[in-house]
CSV table of C-alpha atoms in Angstrom, one decimal:
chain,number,residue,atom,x,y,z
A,1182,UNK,CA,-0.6,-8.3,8.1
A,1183,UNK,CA,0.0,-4.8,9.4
A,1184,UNK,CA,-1.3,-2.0,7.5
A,1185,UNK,CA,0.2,1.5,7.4
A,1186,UNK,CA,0.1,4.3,5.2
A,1187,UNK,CA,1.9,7.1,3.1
A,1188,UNK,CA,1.0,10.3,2.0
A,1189,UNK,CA,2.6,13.3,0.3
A,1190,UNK,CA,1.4,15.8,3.1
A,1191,UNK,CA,1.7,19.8,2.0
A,1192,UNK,CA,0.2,22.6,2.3
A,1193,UNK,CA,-2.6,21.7,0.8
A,1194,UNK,CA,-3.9,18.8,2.3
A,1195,UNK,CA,-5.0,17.1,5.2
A,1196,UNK,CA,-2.9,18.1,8.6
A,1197,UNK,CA,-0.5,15.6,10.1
A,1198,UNK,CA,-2.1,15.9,13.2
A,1199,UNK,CA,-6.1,15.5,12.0
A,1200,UNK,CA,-4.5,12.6,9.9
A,1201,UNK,CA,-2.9,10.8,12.7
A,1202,UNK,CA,-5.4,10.5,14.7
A,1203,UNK,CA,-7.3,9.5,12.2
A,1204,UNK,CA,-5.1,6.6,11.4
A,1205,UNK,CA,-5.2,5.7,15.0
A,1206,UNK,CA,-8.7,5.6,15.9
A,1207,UNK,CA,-9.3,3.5,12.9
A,1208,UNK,CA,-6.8,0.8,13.9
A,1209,UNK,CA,-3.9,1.8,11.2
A,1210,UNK,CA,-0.5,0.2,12.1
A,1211,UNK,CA,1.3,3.4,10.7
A,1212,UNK,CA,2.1,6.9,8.9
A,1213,UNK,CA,5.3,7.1,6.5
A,1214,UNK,CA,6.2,10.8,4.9
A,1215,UNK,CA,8.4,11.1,2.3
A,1216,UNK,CA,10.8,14.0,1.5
A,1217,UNK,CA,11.7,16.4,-1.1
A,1218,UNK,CA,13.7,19.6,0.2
A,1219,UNK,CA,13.2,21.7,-3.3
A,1220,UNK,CA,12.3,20.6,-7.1
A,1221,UNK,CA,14.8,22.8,-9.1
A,1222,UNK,CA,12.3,24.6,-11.6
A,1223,UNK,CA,15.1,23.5,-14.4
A,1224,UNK,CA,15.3,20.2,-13.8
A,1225,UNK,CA,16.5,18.1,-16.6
A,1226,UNK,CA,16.1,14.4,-14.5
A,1227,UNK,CA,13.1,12.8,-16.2
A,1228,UNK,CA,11.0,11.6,-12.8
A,1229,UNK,CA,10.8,7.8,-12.5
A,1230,UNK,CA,6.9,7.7,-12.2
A,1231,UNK,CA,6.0,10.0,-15.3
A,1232,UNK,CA,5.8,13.4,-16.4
A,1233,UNK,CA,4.8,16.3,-15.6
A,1234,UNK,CA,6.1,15.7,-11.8
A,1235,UNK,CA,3.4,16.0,-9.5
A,1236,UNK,CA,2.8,19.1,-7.7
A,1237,UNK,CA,2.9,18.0,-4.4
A,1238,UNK,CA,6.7,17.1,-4.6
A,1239,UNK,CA,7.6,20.3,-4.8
A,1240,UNK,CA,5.3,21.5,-1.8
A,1241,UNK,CA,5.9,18.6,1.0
A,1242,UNK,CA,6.2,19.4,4.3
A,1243,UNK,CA,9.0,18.5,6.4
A,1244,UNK,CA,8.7,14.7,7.4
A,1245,UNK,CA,10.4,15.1,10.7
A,1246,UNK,CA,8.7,17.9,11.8
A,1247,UNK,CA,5.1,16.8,10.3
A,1248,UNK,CA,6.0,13.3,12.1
A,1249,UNK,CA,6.5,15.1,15.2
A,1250,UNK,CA,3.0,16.4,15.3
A,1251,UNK,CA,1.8,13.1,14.7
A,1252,UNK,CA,3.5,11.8,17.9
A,1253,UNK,CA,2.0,14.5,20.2
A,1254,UNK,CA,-1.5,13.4,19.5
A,1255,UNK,CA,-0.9,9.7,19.5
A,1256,UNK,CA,0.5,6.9,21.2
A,1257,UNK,CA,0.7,3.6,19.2
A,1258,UNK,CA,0.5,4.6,15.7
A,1259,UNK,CA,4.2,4.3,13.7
A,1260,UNK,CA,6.0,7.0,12.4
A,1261,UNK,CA,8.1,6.6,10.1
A,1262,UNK,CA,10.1,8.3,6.7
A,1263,UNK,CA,9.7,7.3,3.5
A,1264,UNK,CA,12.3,7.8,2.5
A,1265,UNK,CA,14.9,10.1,4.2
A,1266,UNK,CA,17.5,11.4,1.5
A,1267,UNK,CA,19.8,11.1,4.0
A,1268,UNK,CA,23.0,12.2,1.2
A,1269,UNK,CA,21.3,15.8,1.5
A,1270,UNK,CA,21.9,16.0,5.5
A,1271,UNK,CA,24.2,16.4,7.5
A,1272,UNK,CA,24.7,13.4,9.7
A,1273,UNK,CA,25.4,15.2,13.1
A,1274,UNK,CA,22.3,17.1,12.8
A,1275,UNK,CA,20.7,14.1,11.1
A,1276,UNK,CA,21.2,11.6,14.0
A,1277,UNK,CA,20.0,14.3,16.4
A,1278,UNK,CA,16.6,14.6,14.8
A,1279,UNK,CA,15.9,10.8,14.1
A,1280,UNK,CA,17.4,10.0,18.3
A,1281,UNK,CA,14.8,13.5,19.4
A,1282,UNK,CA,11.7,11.6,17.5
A,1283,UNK,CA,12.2,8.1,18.3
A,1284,UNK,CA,13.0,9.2,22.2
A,1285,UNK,CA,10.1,11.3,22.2
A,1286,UNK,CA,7.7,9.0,20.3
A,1287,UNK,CA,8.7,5.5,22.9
A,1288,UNK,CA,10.1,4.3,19.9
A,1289,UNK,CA,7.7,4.3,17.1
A,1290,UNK,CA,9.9,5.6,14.4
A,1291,UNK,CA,11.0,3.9,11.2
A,1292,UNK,CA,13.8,5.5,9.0
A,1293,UNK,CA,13.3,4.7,5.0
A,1294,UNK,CA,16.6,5.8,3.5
A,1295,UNK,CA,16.8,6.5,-0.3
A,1296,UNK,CA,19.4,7.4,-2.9
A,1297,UNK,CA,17.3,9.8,-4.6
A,1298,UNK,CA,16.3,10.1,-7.9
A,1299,UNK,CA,16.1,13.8,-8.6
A,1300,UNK,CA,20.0,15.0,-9.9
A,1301,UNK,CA,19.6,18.8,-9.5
A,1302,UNK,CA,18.0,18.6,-5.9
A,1303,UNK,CA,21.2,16.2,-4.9
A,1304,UNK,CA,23.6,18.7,-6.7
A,1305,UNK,CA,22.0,21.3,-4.7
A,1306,UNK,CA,23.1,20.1,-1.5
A,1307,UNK,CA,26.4,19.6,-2.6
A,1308,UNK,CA,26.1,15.7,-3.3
A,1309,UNK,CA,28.4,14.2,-6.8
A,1310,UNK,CA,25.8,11.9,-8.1
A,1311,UNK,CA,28.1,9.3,-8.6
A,1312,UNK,CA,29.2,8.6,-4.9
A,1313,UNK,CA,26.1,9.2,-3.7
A,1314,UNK,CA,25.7,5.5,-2.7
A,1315,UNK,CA,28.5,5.7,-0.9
A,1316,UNK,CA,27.5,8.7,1.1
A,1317,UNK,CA,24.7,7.0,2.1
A,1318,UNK,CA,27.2,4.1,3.5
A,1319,UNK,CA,29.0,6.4,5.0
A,1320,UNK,CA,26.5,8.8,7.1
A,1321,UNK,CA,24.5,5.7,8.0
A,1322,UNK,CA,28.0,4.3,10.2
A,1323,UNK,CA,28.6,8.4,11.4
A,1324,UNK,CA,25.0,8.6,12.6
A,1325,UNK,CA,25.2,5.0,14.7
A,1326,UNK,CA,28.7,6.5,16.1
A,1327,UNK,CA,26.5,8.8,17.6
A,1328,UNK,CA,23.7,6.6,18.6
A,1329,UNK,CA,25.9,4.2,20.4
A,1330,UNK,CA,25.5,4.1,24.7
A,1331,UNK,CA,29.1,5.4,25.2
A,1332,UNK,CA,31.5,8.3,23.1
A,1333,UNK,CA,32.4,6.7,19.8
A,1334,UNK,CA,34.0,8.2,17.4
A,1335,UNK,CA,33.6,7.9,13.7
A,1336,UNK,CA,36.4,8.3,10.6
A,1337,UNK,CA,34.8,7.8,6.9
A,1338,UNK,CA,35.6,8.5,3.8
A,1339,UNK,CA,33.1,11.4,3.6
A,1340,UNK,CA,33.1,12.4,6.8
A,1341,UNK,CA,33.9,12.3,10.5
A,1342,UNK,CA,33.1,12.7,14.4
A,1343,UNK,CA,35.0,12.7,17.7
A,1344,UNK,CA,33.5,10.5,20.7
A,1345,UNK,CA,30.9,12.6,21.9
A,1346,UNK,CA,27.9,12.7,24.4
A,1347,UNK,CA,25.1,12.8,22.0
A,1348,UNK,CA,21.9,12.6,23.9
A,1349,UNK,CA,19.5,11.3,23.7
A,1350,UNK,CA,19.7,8.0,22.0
A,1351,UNK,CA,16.9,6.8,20.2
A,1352,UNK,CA,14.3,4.4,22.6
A,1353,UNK,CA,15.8,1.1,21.1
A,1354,UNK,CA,19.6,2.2,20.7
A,1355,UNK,CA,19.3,2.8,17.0
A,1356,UNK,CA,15.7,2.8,14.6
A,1357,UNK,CA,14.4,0.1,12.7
A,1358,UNK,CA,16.2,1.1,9.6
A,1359,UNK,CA,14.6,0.3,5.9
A,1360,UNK,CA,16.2,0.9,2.7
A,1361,UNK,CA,14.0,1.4,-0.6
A,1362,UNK,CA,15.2,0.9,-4.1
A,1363,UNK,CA,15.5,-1.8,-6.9
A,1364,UNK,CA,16.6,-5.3,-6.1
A,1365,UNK,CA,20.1,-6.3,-7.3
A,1366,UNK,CA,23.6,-7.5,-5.3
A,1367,UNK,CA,24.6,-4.0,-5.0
A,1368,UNK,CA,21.6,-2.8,-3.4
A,1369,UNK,CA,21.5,-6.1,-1.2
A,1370,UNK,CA,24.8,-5.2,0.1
A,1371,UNK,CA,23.6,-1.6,1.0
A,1372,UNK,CA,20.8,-3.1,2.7
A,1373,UNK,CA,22.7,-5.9,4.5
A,1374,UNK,CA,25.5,-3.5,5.6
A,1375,UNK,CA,23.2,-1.2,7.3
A,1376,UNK,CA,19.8,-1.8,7.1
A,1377,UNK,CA,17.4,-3.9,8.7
A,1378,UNK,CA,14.9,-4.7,5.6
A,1379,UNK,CA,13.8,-3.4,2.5
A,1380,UNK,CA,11.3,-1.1,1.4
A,1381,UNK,CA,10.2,-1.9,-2.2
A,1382,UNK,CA,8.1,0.6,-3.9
A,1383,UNK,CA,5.3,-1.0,-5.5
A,1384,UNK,CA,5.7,-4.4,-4.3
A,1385,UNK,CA,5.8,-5.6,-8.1
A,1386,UNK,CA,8.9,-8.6,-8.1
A,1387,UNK,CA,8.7,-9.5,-4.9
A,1388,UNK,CA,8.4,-13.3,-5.2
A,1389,UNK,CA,11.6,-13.4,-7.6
A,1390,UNK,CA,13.5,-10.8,-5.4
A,1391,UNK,CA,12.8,-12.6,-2.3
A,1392,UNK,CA,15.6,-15.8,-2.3
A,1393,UNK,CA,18.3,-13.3,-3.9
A,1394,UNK,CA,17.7,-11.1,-0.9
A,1395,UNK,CA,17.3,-13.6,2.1
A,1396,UNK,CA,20.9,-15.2,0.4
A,1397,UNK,CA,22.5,-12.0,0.6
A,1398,UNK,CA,21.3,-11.8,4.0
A,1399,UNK,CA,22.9,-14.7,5.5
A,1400,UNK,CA,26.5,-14.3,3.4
A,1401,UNK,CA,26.4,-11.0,5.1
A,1402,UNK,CA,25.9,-12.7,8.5
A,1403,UNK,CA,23.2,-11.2,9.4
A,1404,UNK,CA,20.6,-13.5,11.9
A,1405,UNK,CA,17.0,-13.9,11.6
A,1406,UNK,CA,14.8,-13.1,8.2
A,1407,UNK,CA,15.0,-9.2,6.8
A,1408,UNK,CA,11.9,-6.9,7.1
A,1409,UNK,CA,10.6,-6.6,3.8
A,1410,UNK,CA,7.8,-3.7,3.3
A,1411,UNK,CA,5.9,-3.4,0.5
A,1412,UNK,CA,5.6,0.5,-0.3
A,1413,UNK,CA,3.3,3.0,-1.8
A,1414,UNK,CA,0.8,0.1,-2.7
A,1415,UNK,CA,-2.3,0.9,-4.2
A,1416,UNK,CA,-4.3,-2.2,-2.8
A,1417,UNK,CA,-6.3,-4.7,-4.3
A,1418,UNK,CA,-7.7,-7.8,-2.2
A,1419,UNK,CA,-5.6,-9.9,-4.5
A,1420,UNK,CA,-2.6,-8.6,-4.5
A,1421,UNK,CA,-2.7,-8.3,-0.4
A,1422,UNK,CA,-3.5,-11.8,-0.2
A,1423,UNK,CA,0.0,-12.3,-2.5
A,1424,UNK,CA,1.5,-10.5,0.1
A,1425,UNK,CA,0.6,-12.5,2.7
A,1426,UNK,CA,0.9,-16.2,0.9
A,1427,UNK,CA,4.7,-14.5,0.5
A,1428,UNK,CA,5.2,-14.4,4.2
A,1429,UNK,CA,4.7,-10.1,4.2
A,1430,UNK,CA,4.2,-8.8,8.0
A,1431,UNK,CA,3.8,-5.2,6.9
A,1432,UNK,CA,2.3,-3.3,4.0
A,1433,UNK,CA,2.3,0.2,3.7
A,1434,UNK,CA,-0.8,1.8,1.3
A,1435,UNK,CA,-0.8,4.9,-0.5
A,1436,UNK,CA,-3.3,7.6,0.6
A,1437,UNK,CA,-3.7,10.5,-2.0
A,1438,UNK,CA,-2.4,13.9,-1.3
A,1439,UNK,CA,-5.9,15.7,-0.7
A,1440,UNK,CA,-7.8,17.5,1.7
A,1441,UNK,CA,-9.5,16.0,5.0
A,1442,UNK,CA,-12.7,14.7,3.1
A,1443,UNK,CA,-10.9,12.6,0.4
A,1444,UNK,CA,-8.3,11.3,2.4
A,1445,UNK,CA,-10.8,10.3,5.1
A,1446,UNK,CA,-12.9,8.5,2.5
A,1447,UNK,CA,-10.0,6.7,0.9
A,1448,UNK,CA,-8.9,5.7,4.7
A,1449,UNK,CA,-12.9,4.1,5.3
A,1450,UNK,CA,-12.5,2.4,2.0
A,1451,UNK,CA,-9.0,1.0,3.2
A,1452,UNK,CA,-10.6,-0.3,6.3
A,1453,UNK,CA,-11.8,-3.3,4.6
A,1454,UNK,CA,-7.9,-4.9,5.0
A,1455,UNK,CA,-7.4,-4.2,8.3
């Protein structure tokens, strides 16, 4: 089984590029950021893990542009977002970034797409809660428009693009594409519209989830088995053993968002699953 990593990186920790190669020369499979453009000082959305919302969501970095550093200074460690709040981009620009990383990295890059959970942040950017879903759909089929070997043009509900030369194209035609949030037929038919596996925070459920999403995945047509990554795991040899009796190829462990020393220590201490 594969282990990666996550990590709220700032300006207060650890640098993306000390971190990655780190990660690297210690045999890590990979390094997922997440994203948070702004926390609204007024906020009124109670956050999903607890109050008072840590600090470091309002202070991390950029994942595309940390994740870039991380690719100059390695060469087999994966890159990835977790998770892209892909309703607060534009799509054009969007695709452009994700196609420039995964080109430049020889493929190593992951998108994690989310929904979001934080109302005033979405609002910010001009997204109605309510359809957010379904802005998601939409910029997901815009952005592969633009991926795709020849000019394809793209009509949606939410937005459009002529056929265009949009270079370049990320290594493999389009990322490996993971979508995180709760299990449940709608989200299974987000995720088996556009996604190639599932990123479940926590990892708690799995064993139930698991048959409701591989059925999902074969009404939808979709061929082999779905990518399922457990996320933001705080390990124990137990439960990484239940991880592996379920048939996981991937687990992705949550580093704490410190400086060098106690991240490093935490990443000798996770050593012991590699």
């Amino acid at each position: 089984m594969r282990i990666a990593t996550t990590i709220f990186l700032t300006d207060e920790t650890i640098r993306p590029d000390r971190l990655a190669r780190e990660l690297e020369q210690r045999g890590f499979h990979g390094l997922y950021l997440p994203e948070h453009t702004h926390i609204p000082a007024a906020r009124e959305t109670p956050a999903p893990m607890g109050e008072p919302l840590p600090d470091e969501y309002g202070r991390c970095l950029d994942p595309f542009v940390a994740l870039g550093q991380a690719a100059a200074v390695t060469e087999e460690l994966r890159l990835g977002t977790g998770i892209t709040l892909v309703a607060q981009h534009d799509p054009i620009d969007l695709a452009k970034r994700i196609a420039t990383l995964d080109f430049l990295s020889g493929g190593r890059f992951t998108l994690g797409v989310g929904f979001g959970w934080n109302v005033e942040e979405a609002a910010d950017h001009g997204v109605r809660w309510a359809t957010r879903r379904d802005l998601v759909r939409d910029r997901m089929a815009l952005m592969r428009a633009l991926w795709a070997p020849e000019p394809t043009a793209y009509e949606g509900p939410f937005g459009s693009v002529r056929a265009s030369y949009a270079h370049p194209k990320p290594a493999g035609g389009a990322p490996r594409v993971l979508l995180g949030g709760a299990a449940g037929p709608r989200f299974f038919a987000d995720l088996t519209t556009y996604a190639d596996g599932w990123l479940p925070i926590g990892g708690h459920g799995l064993g139930a989830a698991l048959p409701a999403l591989r059925t999902a995945w074969t009404a939808a047509g979709r061929s082999g088995e779905p990518a399922v990554v457990p996320f933001a795991v705080r390990p124990t040899p137990g439960k990484l053993a239940h991880y592996r009796d379920l048939g996981i190829g991937e687990v992705v462990l949550q580093l704490p968002p410190a400086a060098e020393p106690e991240v490093l220590r935490t990443l000798d201490d996770y050593a012991q699953y590699l």
